[in-house]
Coordinates of C-alpha atoms in Angstrom, one line a residue:
M1 CA -43.3 -25.3 -74.0
K2 CA -43.7 -25.7 -70.2
R3 CA -39.9 -25.5 -69.8
K4 CA -39.8 -22.3 -71.8
L5 CA -42.6 -20.9 -69.7
C6 CA -40.8 -21.8 -66.5
L7 CA -37.6 -20.2 -67.7
L8 CA -39.5 -17.0 -68.6
L9 CA -41.0 -16.8 -65.2
L10 CA -37.6 -17.4 -63.6
A11 CA -36.1 -14.6 -65.7
I12 CA -38.9 -12.2 -64.6
S13 CA -38.3 -13.1 -61.0
L14 CA -34.6 -12.5 -61.2
L15 CA -35.2 -9.2 -63.0
A16 CA -37.5 -8.1 -60.2
L17 CA -34.9 -9.0 -57.6
T18 CA -32.1 -7.1 -59.4
G19 CA -33.6 -3.8 -60.4
C20 CA -37.1 -4.1 -61.7
Q21 CA -38.3 -1.7 -59.1
A22 CA -35.8 0.9 -60.2
M23 CA -37.0 0.5 -63.8
V24 CA -40.6 0.9 -62.7
D25 CA -39.8 3.9 -60.7
Y26 CA -38.0 5.5 -63.6
Y27 CA -41.0 4.8 -65.9
L28 CA -43.4 6.3 -63.4
A29 CA -41.1 9.3 -62.9
R30 CA -41.4 10.0 -66.7
R31 CA -45.2 9.6 -66.6
F32 CA -46.2 11.3 -63.4
M33 CA -46.5 14.8 -64.9
V34 CA -49.7 13.6 -66.5
E35 CA -51.0 11.1 -63.9
R36 CA -53.6 11.9 -61.3
M37 CA -53.1 12.1 -57.6
E38 CA -53.7 9.0 -55.5
A39 CA -57.0 8.3 -53.8
Q40 CA -57.3 10.2 -50.5
P41 CA -57.0 8.0 -47.3
T42 CA -56.7 8.9 -43.6
R43 CA -53.1 9.6 -42.6
T44 CA -51.3 7.4 -40.2
P45 CA -50.4 8.7 -36.8
V46 CA -47.4 11.1 -36.3
R47 CA -44.0 9.4 -36.0
S48 CA -45.4 6.1 -37.4
T49 CA -43.2 4.4 -39.9
T50 CA -46.0 2.4 -41.4
P51 CA -46.4 3.2 -45.1
A52 CA -49.6 5.0 -46.1
P53 CA -50.9 6.5 -49.3
L54 CA -49.9 10.0 -50.1
P55 CA -52.4 12.6 -48.6
N56 CA -54.4 14.3 -51.3
P57 CA -56.1 17.6 -50.6
F58 CA -57.4 17.6 -54.2
N59 CA -60.3 15.7 -55.6
E60 CA -60.0 13.5 -58.7
S61 CA -60.9 16.3 -61.1
A62 CA -57.2 17.0 -61.8
D63 CA -56.7 17.7 -65.5
V64 CA -54.3 15.2 -67.1
N65 CA -52.4 18.1 -68.7
G66 CA -51.5 19.6 -65.3
A67 CA -54.3 22.1 -64.7
E68 CA -54.9 22.9 -61.0
P69 CA -57.7 20.7 -59.6
R70 CA -60.6 21.7 -57.4
L71 CA -60.1 21.8 -53.6
E72 CA -62.0 19.5 -51.3
R73 CA -62.0 19.3 -47.6
M74 CA -60.0 16.4 -46.2
P75 CA -60.8 14.2 -43.3
A76 CA -58.9 15.2 -40.2
P77 CA -55.6 13.2 -40.1
A78 CA -54.7 11.1 -37.1
G79 CA -51.9 12.7 -35.1
G80 CA -51.9 16.6 -35.8
T81 CA -53.7 19.2 -33.8
M82 CA -57.4 19.0 -34.7
L83 CA -60.9 19.3 -33.5
D84 CA -62.5 16.2 -32.0
N85 CA -65.9 16.0 -33.6
K86 CA -67.4 14.2 -30.6
S87 CA -66.0 16.2 -27.7
G88 CA -65.5 19.5 -29.5
E89 CA -62.0 19.7 -27.8
W90 CA -58.7 20.3 -29.5
E91 CA -56.3 17.4 -29.3
E92 CA -52.7 18.7 -28.9
T93 CA -50.5 15.9 -30.4
T94 CA -48.5 17.7 -33.1
Y95 CA -44.7 17.9 -33.1
D96 CA -44.5 20.7 -35.6
E97 CA -42.3 23.6 -34.5
Y98 CA -42.6 27.3 -35.5
A99 CA -40.6 30.4 -34.5
P100 CA -42.7 32.8 -32.4
L101 CA -44.1 35.8 -34.1
N102 CA -44.5 39.1 -32.3
D103 CA -46.6 42.0 -33.8
P104 CA -45.4 45.2 -32.2
G105 CA -48.6 47.0 -33.2
F106 CA -48.9 50.7 -34.2
I107 CA -45.8 52.8 -34.1
S108 CA -45.7 56.6 -33.9
A109 CA -44.6 58.3 -37.1
L110 CA -43.5 61.3 -35.1
T111 CA -41.0 59.5 -32.8
S112 CA -40.1 56.5 -35.0
P113 CA -40.7 57.5 -38.7
L114 CA -38.6 54.7 -40.2
S115 CA -39.8 51.1 -40.9
T116 CA -37.0 48.8 -42.1
F117 CA -37.3 45.1 -43.2
A118 CA -35.9 42.6 -45.7
A119 CA -37.8 41.5 -48.7
D120 CA -39.5 38.1 -48.4
V121 CA -40.6 36.1 -51.4
D122 CA -41.2 32.9 -49.4
T123 CA -44.5 31.2 -49.9
A124 CA -44.3 28.3 -47.4
A125 CA -46.8 29.6 -44.9
Y126 CA -49.7 29.8 -47.4
T127 CA -49.3 26.2 -48.5
N128 CA -48.9 25.1 -44.9
I129 CA -52.0 27.0 -43.8
R130 CA -53.9 25.5 -46.8
R131 CA -53.0 22.1 -45.6
M132 CA -54.2 22.9 -42.0
I133 CA -57.5 24.1 -43.3
L134 CA -58.1 21.1 -45.6
H135 CA -57.2 18.7 -42.8
Q136 CA -59.5 20.7 -40.4
E137 CA -56.6 21.2 -38.0
K138 CA -56.5 23.9 -35.4
I139 CA -54.6 26.9 -36.9
T140 CA -51.2 27.4 -35.2
P141 CA -50.9 31.2 -34.8
D142 CA -47.1 31.3 -35.3
A143 CA -47.5 29.4 -38.6
V144 CA -49.5 32.4 -40.0
R145 CA -46.8 34.5 -41.6
I146 CA -49.1 36.9 -43.4
E147 CA -46.4 38.3 -45.8
E148 CA -45.9 34.8 -47.1
M149 CA -49.6 34.2 -47.6
I150 CA -49.8 37.5 -49.6
N151 CA -46.7 36.8 -51.7
A152 CA -47.9 33.4 -52.7
F153 CA -50.1 35.2 -55.2
H154 CA -49.2 37.0 -58.4
Y155 CA -49.9 40.7 -58.9
D156 CA -49.9 42.8 -62.0
D157 CA -47.4 45.5 -60.8
A158 CA -45.4 47.2 -63.5
M159 CA -42.2 45.6 -64.6
P160 CA -38.9 47.6 -64.4
A161 CA -38.4 49.9 -67.4
G162 CA -35.0 51.3 -66.6
E163 CA -31.6 50.0 -65.6
D164 CA -32.8 48.9 -62.1
P165 CA -33.9 45.3 -62.0
I166 CA -36.7 46.2 -59.5
A167 CA -39.7 48.5 -60.0
V168 CA -41.8 50.0 -57.1
T169 CA -45.6 50.5 -57.1
T170 CA -47.6 52.1 -54.4
Q171 CA -51.3 52.7 -53.7
V172 CA -53.3 54.1 -50.7
A173 CA -57.0 53.4 -49.9
A174 CA -59.4 52.9 -47.0
C175 CA -58.5 50.0 -44.8
P176 CA -61.3 47.4 -45.3
W177 CA -61.3 46.1 -41.7
N178 CA -60.9 49.5 -40.1
P179 CA -62.5 52.2 -42.4
G180 CA -61.2 55.0 -40.1
H181 CA -57.7 53.9 -41.1
L182 CA -55.8 53.8 -44.4
L183 CA -54.0 50.9 -46.1
L184 CA -50.7 51.5 -48.0
R185 CA -49.7 48.8 -50.4
V186 CA -46.0 48.8 -51.5
G187 CA -45.3 46.4 -54.4
L188 CA -41.9 45.4 -55.8
K189 CA -41.5 43.6 -59.1
A190 CA -38.3 42.0 -60.4
R191 CA -37.4 41.9 -64.0
A192 CA -38.5 38.6 -65.7
I193 CA -36.2 36.6 -67.8
E194 CA -37.8 34.7 -70.7
K195 CA -37.6 30.9 -70.3
D196 CA -35.4 30.6 -73.4
N197 CA -32.9 33.1 -71.9
V198 CA -32.6 31.5 -68.4
P199 CA -28.9 30.9 -67.7
A200 CA -27.6 27.4 -67.3
S201 CA -27.6 26.1 -63.7
N202 CA -25.2 24.4 -61.4
L203 CA -27.6 22.6 -59.0
V204 CA -27.0 20.5 -56.0
F205 CA -30.0 18.5 -54.8
L206 CA -29.6 18.1 -51.1
I207 CA -32.1 15.5 -50.0
D208 CA -32.9 14.6 -46.4
T209 CA -33.2 10.8 -46.3
S210 CA -33.3 10.4 -42.5
G211 CA -35.9 8.3 -40.7
S212 CA -38.2 11.2 -40.2
M213 CA -38.6 11.4 -44.0
N214 CA -40.0 7.9 -44.1
M215 CA -43.6 9.0 -44.6
P216 CA -45.6 9.0 -47.8
D217 CA -45.9 12.8 -47.9
K218 CA -42.2 13.3 -47.5
L219 CA -39.5 11.3 -49.4
P220 CA -41.9 9.8 -52.0
L221 CA -43.2 13.3 -52.8
V222 CA -39.6 14.5 -52.8
R223 CA -38.6 12.0 -55.4
R224 CA -41.5 13.0 -57.6
S225 CA -40.8 16.7 -57.2
F226 CA -37.1 16.5 -58.2
S227 CA -38.0 14.3 -61.1
L228 CA -40.3 17.1 -62.4
L229 CA -37.3 19.5 -62.2
V230 CA -35.0 17.1 -64.0
E231 CA -37.4 17.1 -66.9
Q232 CA -36.8 20.8 -67.3
L233 CA -33.0 20.7 -67.5
G234 CA -30.7 20.8 -70.5
R235 CA -27.3 19.8 -71.6
A236 CA -25.6 23.0 -70.2
D237 CA -27.0 22.4 -66.7
R238 CA -25.0 20.4 -64.1
V239 CA -26.6 18.4 -61.4
S240 CA -25.2 16.8 -58.2
I241 CA -27.2 14.8 -55.7
V242 CA -26.2 14.7 -52.0
T243 CA -28.2 12.9 -49.4
Y244 CA -27.9 12.9 -45.6
A245 CA -29.1 10.6 -42.9
G246 CA -26.6 9.3 -40.3
N247 CA -24.0 10.9 -42.6
A248 CA -23.7 12.7 -45.9
Q249 CA -23.4 10.7 -49.1
V250 CA -22.6 12.0 -52.6
V251 CA -25.0 10.1 -55.0
L252 CA -24.1 11.9 -58.2
E253 CA -21.7 14.7 -59.0
G254 CA -21.6 17.1 -62.0
V255 CA -24.0 15.1 -64.2
R256 CA -25.3 16.9 -67.3
G257 CA -28.9 17.9 -67.2
D258 CA -29.7 16.0 -70.4
E259 CA -28.6 12.7 -68.8
K260 CA -32.1 12.3 -67.5
A261 CA -32.2 8.5 -67.3
K262 CA -29.2 8.6 -64.9
L263 CA -30.6 11.4 -62.8
L264 CA -34.1 9.9 -62.6
A265 CA -32.8 6.5 -61.7
A266 CA -30.7 7.9 -58.9
I267 CA -33.7 9.8 -57.5
A268 CA -36.0 6.8 -57.8
E269 CA -33.6 4.7 -55.7
L270 CA -33.5 7.0 -52.7
T271 CA -34.7 5.5 -49.4
A272 CA -35.1 6.8 -45.9
G273 CA -33.6 5.7 -42.6
G274 CA -31.2 6.7 -39.8
G275 CA -30.4 10.0 -38.0
T276 CA -30.3 13.5 -39.5
A277 CA -26.8 14.8 -40.1
G278 CA -28.0 18.1 -41.6
A279 CA -24.9 20.1 -40.9
K280 CA -22.6 17.6 -42.7
G281 CA -25.1 17.5 -45.6
I282 CA -25.1 21.2 -46.0
E283 CA -21.4 21.5 -45.9
T284 CA -21.0 18.8 -48.5
A285 CA -23.6 20.3 -50.8
Y286 CA -21.9 23.7 -50.7
E287 CA -18.5 22.2 -51.3
I288 CA -19.7 20.5 -54.5
A289 CA -21.6 23.6 -55.6
A290 CA -18.4 25.6 -55.3
R291 CA -16.5 23.0 -57.2
Y292 CA -18.7 23.4 -60.3
K293 CA -19.3 27.1 -59.9
A294 CA -18.4 29.1 -63.1
P295 CA -19.1 32.5 -64.6
G296 CA -22.5 32.6 -66.1
L297 CA -23.8 29.6 -64.2
N298 CA -26.6 30.0 -61.7
S299 CA -25.3 28.1 -58.7
R300 CA -27.8 26.9 -56.2
V301 CA -28.4 24.3 -53.5
I302 CA -31.9 22.9 -53.4
L303 CA -32.7 21.4 -50.0
A304 CA -35.6 19.1 -49.4
T305 CA -36.4 18.3 -45.8
D306 CA -38.9 18.3 -43.0
G307 CA -36.3 20.4 -41.0
D308 CA -35.7 17.8 -38.3
F309 CA -32.0 18.2 -37.9
N310 CA -30.6 16.2 -35.0
I311 CA -26.9 15.5 -35.7
G312 CA -24.3 18.2 -36.0
V313 CA -26.6 21.2 -35.4
N314 CA -28.9 21.3 -32.4
S315 CA -30.3 24.8 -32.3
E316 CA -31.5 27.5 -34.6
S317 CA -28.5 29.7 -33.6
D318 CA -26.1 26.9 -34.6
L319 CA -28.0 26.5 -37.9
I320 CA -27.8 30.3 -38.6
R321 CA -24.1 30.5 -38.0
L322 CA -23.5 27.5 -40.3
I323 CA -25.6 28.9 -43.2
E324 CA -24.3 32.4 -42.8
S325 CA -20.7 31.1 -43.3
K326 CA -21.8 29.7 -46.7
R327 CA -23.8 32.6 -48.2
G328 CA -20.9 34.7 -49.2
D329 CA -19.8 32.2 -51.8
G330 CA -22.3 33.3 -54.5
I331 CA -24.3 30.2 -54.1
F332 CA -28.0 30.6 -53.5
L333 CA -30.4 28.4 -51.5
T334 CA -33.9 27.0 -52.1
V335 CA -35.5 25.2 -49.1
L336 CA -38.4 22.9 -49.9
G337 CA -40.4 21.8 -46.9
Y338 CA -42.3 18.5 -46.8
G339 CA -44.6 16.7 -44.4
Y340 CA -46.5 17.6 -41.3
G341 CA -46.9 16.4 -37.7
N342 CA -43.2 16.7 -37.3
L343 CA -42.4 19.8 -39.4
K344 CA -39.5 21.9 -38.1
D345 CA -40.6 25.1 -39.9
N346 CA -38.5 27.2 -37.6
K347 CA -35.3 25.6 -38.8
M348 CA -36.3 25.8 -42.5
Q349 CA -37.1 29.5 -42.1
A350 CA -33.7 30.1 -40.4
L351 CA -32.0 28.5 -43.4
A352 CA -33.9 30.5 -46.0
E353 CA -33.7 33.9 -44.1
H354 CA -29.9 33.7 -43.4
G355 CA -28.6 31.9 -46.4
N356 CA -29.4 33.9 -49.5
G357 CA -32.4 31.7 -49.9
N358 CA -36.2 31.3 -50.2
A359 CA -38.6 28.7 -48.8
T360 CA -41.6 26.9 -50.2
Y361 CA -43.7 24.2 -48.6
I362 CA -44.7 21.3 -50.9
D363 CA -47.8 19.4 -49.9
T364 CA -48.8 17.9 -53.3
I365 CA -47.3 17.2 -56.7
H366 CA -49.4 20.1 -58.0
Q367 CA -47.5 22.5 -55.7
A368 CA -44.2 20.9 -56.7
R369 CA -45.1 21.5 -60.4
R370 CA -46.0 25.1 -59.6
A371 CA -42.7 25.8 -57.7
L372 CA -40.3 23.8 -59.9
V373 CA -41.8 24.0 -63.3
E374 CA -44.2 26.9 -63.8
E375 CA -42.2 29.2 -61.6
M376 CA -38.8 27.7 -62.3
G377 CA -37.2 31.1 -63.3
A378 CA -38.3 32.8 -60.1
T379 CA -37.3 29.8 -58.0
L380 CA -33.9 29.2 -59.5
V381 CA -32.7 32.5 -61.0
T382 CA -31.8 35.4 -58.7
I383 CA -32.3 38.9 -60.2
A384 CA -31.4 40.9 -57.1
K385 CA -30.0 39.9 -53.7
D386 CA -30.0 41.5 -50.3
V387 CA -33.1 43.4 -51.1
K388 CA -34.2 45.7 -48.2
L389 CA -37.0 48.2 -47.8
Q390 CA -37.1 51.3 -45.6
V391 CA -40.3 53.4 -45.5
E392 CA -40.1 56.8 -44.0
F393 CA -43.4 58.2 -42.8
N394 CA -44.4 61.8 -42.8
P395 CA -45.9 62.6 -39.4
A396 CA -47.8 65.6 -40.8
V397 CA -50.0 63.1 -42.7
V398 CA -49.5 59.8 -40.8
E399 CA -50.0 59.6 -37.0
G400 CA -49.0 56.0 -36.7
Y401 CA -48.3 52.9 -38.9
R402 CA -48.3 49.1 -38.5
L403 CA -46.4 46.8 -40.9
I404 CA -48.6 43.7 -41.4
G405 CA -46.5 40.6 -41.2
Y406 CA -42.7 40.5 -41.8
E407 CA -42.1 39.9 -38.0
S408 CA -39.1 37.7 -38.7
R409 CA -37.7 40.0 -41.4
R410 CA -37.5 43.3 -39.6
L411 CA -34.2 45.0 -39.4
N412 CA -32.6 47.8 -37.4
N413 CA -32.8 51.1 -39.2
E414 CA -29.0 51.4 -39.4
D415 CA -28.9 47.9 -41.2
F416 CA -30.6 49.4 -44.3
A417 CA -27.4 51.1 -45.6
D418 CA -25.1 48.5 -44.2
D419 CA -24.0 46.2 -47.1
T420 CA -22.8 43.5 -44.7
K421 CA -26.3 42.9 -43.4
D422 CA -28.3 40.3 -45.2
G423 CA -31.6 41.1 -47.0
G424 CA -33.9 39.1 -49.2
E425 CA -33.5 37.6 -52.6
M426 CA -35.8 38.2 -55.6
G427 CA -35.9 35.8 -58.6
S428 CA -37.0 36.3 -62.2
G429 CA -40.4 37.9 -62.2
H430 CA -40.8 37.7 -58.4
G431 CA -43.1 40.1 -56.7
V432 CA -43.0 41.4 -53.1
T433 CA -46.0 43.1 -51.5
A434 CA -45.9 44.9 -48.1
L435 CA -49.0 46.4 -46.5
Y436 CA -49.1 49.1 -43.8
E437 CA -52.2 50.0 -41.9
L438 CA -52.0 53.8 -41.3
I439 CA -53.6 56.0 -38.7
P440 CA -54.2 59.5 -40.3
A441 CA -52.6 62.5 -38.6
G442 CA -54.9 64.1 -36.0
A443 CA -56.7 60.9 -35.1
G444 CA -55.4 61.1 -31.6
E445 CA -55.2 57.3 -31.2
L446 CA -51.6 57.2 -30.1
P447 CA -50.1 58.9 -27.0
A448 CA -48.8 62.4 -27.6
S449 CA -45.0 62.7 -27.7
N450 CA -43.4 64.5 -24.8
L451 CA -39.8 64.3 -26.2
T452 CA -37.8 67.5 -25.8
Y453 CA -34.8 67.0 -28.1
Q454 CA -35.8 64.3 -30.5
K455 CA -38.8 65.8 -32.3
P456 CA -38.2 65.4 -36.1
A457 CA -38.9 68.2 -38.5
I458 CA -42.4 67.8 -40.0
S459 CA -42.6 67.9 -43.8
D460 CA -45.3 70.0 -45.5
S461 CA -45.0 68.1 -48.8
G462 CA -48.3 66.2 -48.2
D463 CA -46.6 62.9 -48.9
Y464 CA -47.7 59.9 -46.9
A465 CA -44.2 58.4 -47.0
T466 CA -41.1 57.8 -49.0
V467 CA -40.1 54.3 -50.0
H468 CA -36.4 53.4 -50.1
V469 CA -35.2 50.1 -51.7
R470 CA -31.7 48.8 -51.7
Y471 CA -30.5 45.8 -53.6
K472 CA -27.3 44.2 -54.9
R473 CA -26.7 42.5 -58.3
P474 CA -26.4 38.7 -57.9
D475 CA -22.6 38.9 -58.4
G476 CA -22.2 42.3 -56.6
D477 CA -21.1 43.4 -53.1
T478 CA -22.3 47.0 -53.2
S479 CA -25.9 48.0 -53.0
T480 CA -27.9 50.5 -55.2
E481 CA -30.8 52.5 -53.8
I482 CA -34.2 53.3 -55.4
V483 CA -36.3 56.1 -53.9
Q484 CA -40.0 56.8 -54.5
A485 CA -42.3 59.2 -52.7
V486 CA -45.9 58.1 -51.9
G487 CA -47.8 61.3 -52.6
Q488 CA -51.4 62.3 -52.3
D489 CA -51.9 61.0 -55.8
A490 CA -51.4 57.5 -54.5
Y491 CA -54.7 57.6 -52.8
T492 CA -57.8 56.2 -54.5
D493 CA -61.4 55.6 -53.6
T494 CA -61.5 52.6 -56.1
P495 CA -58.4 50.5 -55.3
N496 CA -57.3 48.0 -58.0
A497 CA -57.4 44.2 -58.0
D498 CA -53.9 43.9 -56.6
F499 CA -54.8 46.1 -53.6
N500 CA -58.1 44.2 -52.9
L501 CA -56.5 40.8 -53.2
S502 CA -53.6 41.6 -50.9
A503 CA -56.0 43.3 -48.4
A504 CA -58.3 40.2 -48.4
I505 CA -55.4 37.9 -47.7
A506 CA -54.1 40.2 -44.9
A507 CA -57.5 40.2 -43.3
F508 CA -57.7 36.5 -43.6
G509 CA -54.3 36.0 -42.1
Q510 CA -55.2 38.3 -39.2
L511 CA -58.3 36.3 -38.5
L512 CA -56.4 33.0 -38.6
S513 CA -53.7 34.2 -36.2
G514 CA -56.2 35.8 -33.8
S515 CA -54.7 39.2 -34.3
E516 CA -56.0 41.9 -32.0
F517 CA -55.8 44.3 -35.0
A518 CA -58.3 42.3 -37.2
G519 CA -61.0 44.8 -36.5
A520 CA -64.2 44.2 -38.4
A521 CA -62.6 41.5 -40.6
D522 CA -64.8 38.5 -41.1
E523 CA -65.6 35.8 -43.7
R524 CA -68.2 37.9 -45.5
M525 CA -65.9 41.0 -45.8
I526 CA -63.1 38.9 -47.2
L527 CA -65.3 37.1 -49.7
D528 CA -66.8 40.5 -50.8
L529 CA -63.2 41.7 -51.6
L530 CA -62.5 38.5 -53.6
Q531 CA -65.8 38.3 -55.5
P532 CA -65.0 40.9 -58.2
L533 CA -61.7 39.1 -58.9
L534 CA -63.2 35.8 -59.8
A535 CA -64.0 36.8 -63.4
E536 CA -60.3 37.3 -64.2
D537 CA -59.1 34.4 -62.1
V538 CA -56.7 32.6 -64.5
G539 CA -55.5 29.4 -62.8
G540 CA -58.1 29.3 -60.1
R541 CA -56.0 30.8 -57.3
V542 CA -58.8 33.2 -56.1
V543 CA -61.3 30.4 -56.2
E544 CA -58.9 28.3 -54.1
L545 CA -58.5 31.2 -51.6
S546 CA -62.3 31.7 -51.4
T547 CA -62.8 28.0 -50.7
L548 CA -60.2 28.1 -47.9
V549 CA -61.9 31.2 -46.4
R550 CA -65.3 29.3 -46.3
Q551 CA -63.7 26.1 -45.0
S552 CA -61.7 27.8 -42.2
G553 CA -64.7 28.8 -40.0
G554 CA -64.1 27.7 -36.4
L555 CA -60.5 26.6 -36.9
Y556 CA -59.1 29.9 -35.6
E557 CA -61.8 30.8 -32.9
Q558 CA -59.5 29.8 -30.0
N559 CA -56.8 32.1 -31.3
R560 CA -59.1 35.1 -30.8
R561 CA -59.8 34.4 -27.1

């Protein structure tokens, strides 16, 4: 009996040495859709390689069936930019990088009536800001991309009814933070494809396994995120996995989506270490995606990274040139950002904006489920590409205008009709909201024009503006234009829920960034806009936003000085 027991223990030990961990990881990958988040500890210092439990901005009330849990404020992590509770001073130790944002302010509708920009369905900024607030970190102004905060929420704009895959909705009402001004909301809605009709996908998982990903909120969360996506795939889908550290490595190529055990095991075995050969990884991923590209397949590279490229591409301009050379192949890009303290947000945005792509920031498994399961169609299936907007303002009604956000998405006016210029991509059911703060004609707030030859003709139509939208079909090279006037009937004294929600988020974003145009915006005003929306708050997103507004007090005060 003792001999049998010893042999059994020896067999168990050998099994552990030769693959037990991979089996355990596979088992956990199958279970984690219903497991709760780990307990919440203090994060280890930036650039530390010491393992630490996964940061958890949610409490333990997470529903086992995947319902969104309640938010709780987290202890300030070690290493980040945060408020020292004893000294009251900000400790500047973060290595995060963001591209600078520059708000040009109000523009005269008389001398510059055209406002042109690319659609943006990215949501990375909202999740990143949520993380900063829950960690009680100082808000980095350049991290506050207001359009991404607004577009992280769903709106009930009308779906397309005709042949165009995009519908346009507009509304005008008083500006909440500046009652003497007006606020114009322009909403785009892409046609939604039913889940059962989603086309098969040719996916390449491009996973950063460099040393900078060796943190609990990076590669371990990446493994769990991609395992969630694998569970949604079927026999017709094809999946390849490419990793990059010191060099690029093809882990799997052209595996059927129903070979889940093979895919999950490969994902579970990923480890981090070495340099970051991002350029080679991107090139390899696109080569494989092109190899398996076929009519009817949705071809996409899904990149998971903290953006810390340091081998093969050393600047944003190098990165832009690289990704622009790939976008003409009919292969789309999704960028998933992970981690903080060393987040290279500027590089991830450059990839998404210049490579027919979109960007999402993943801070928890709940956010991964939202992006890769609940919103899989919008994330993976492109309905329209190179979507651009050009709004022409009527100076007889509008003295001046200011586009809120979209600083990195603005285009030259002549780029609007130029089909060689890149725009934004919209996926199944995606919405895009843009807000303009308007100065009514005759307000006298902007300097009078003294131009002699460039005065435009003033329309007496009474329209506020005309919205022009151009888009291409996913497999097309020529754009189609949609035109819709914003007449006086767009004005209302009782704006709808979509208007109030987007206005509240815009006001919040302006507070967080320290915008000089925030006017009378404050916590009370924002919560008053959100309060009527709570009764219809399916999923708890408005409750979440209200909680963040309350918890953000003081984090942005230095930005307003």
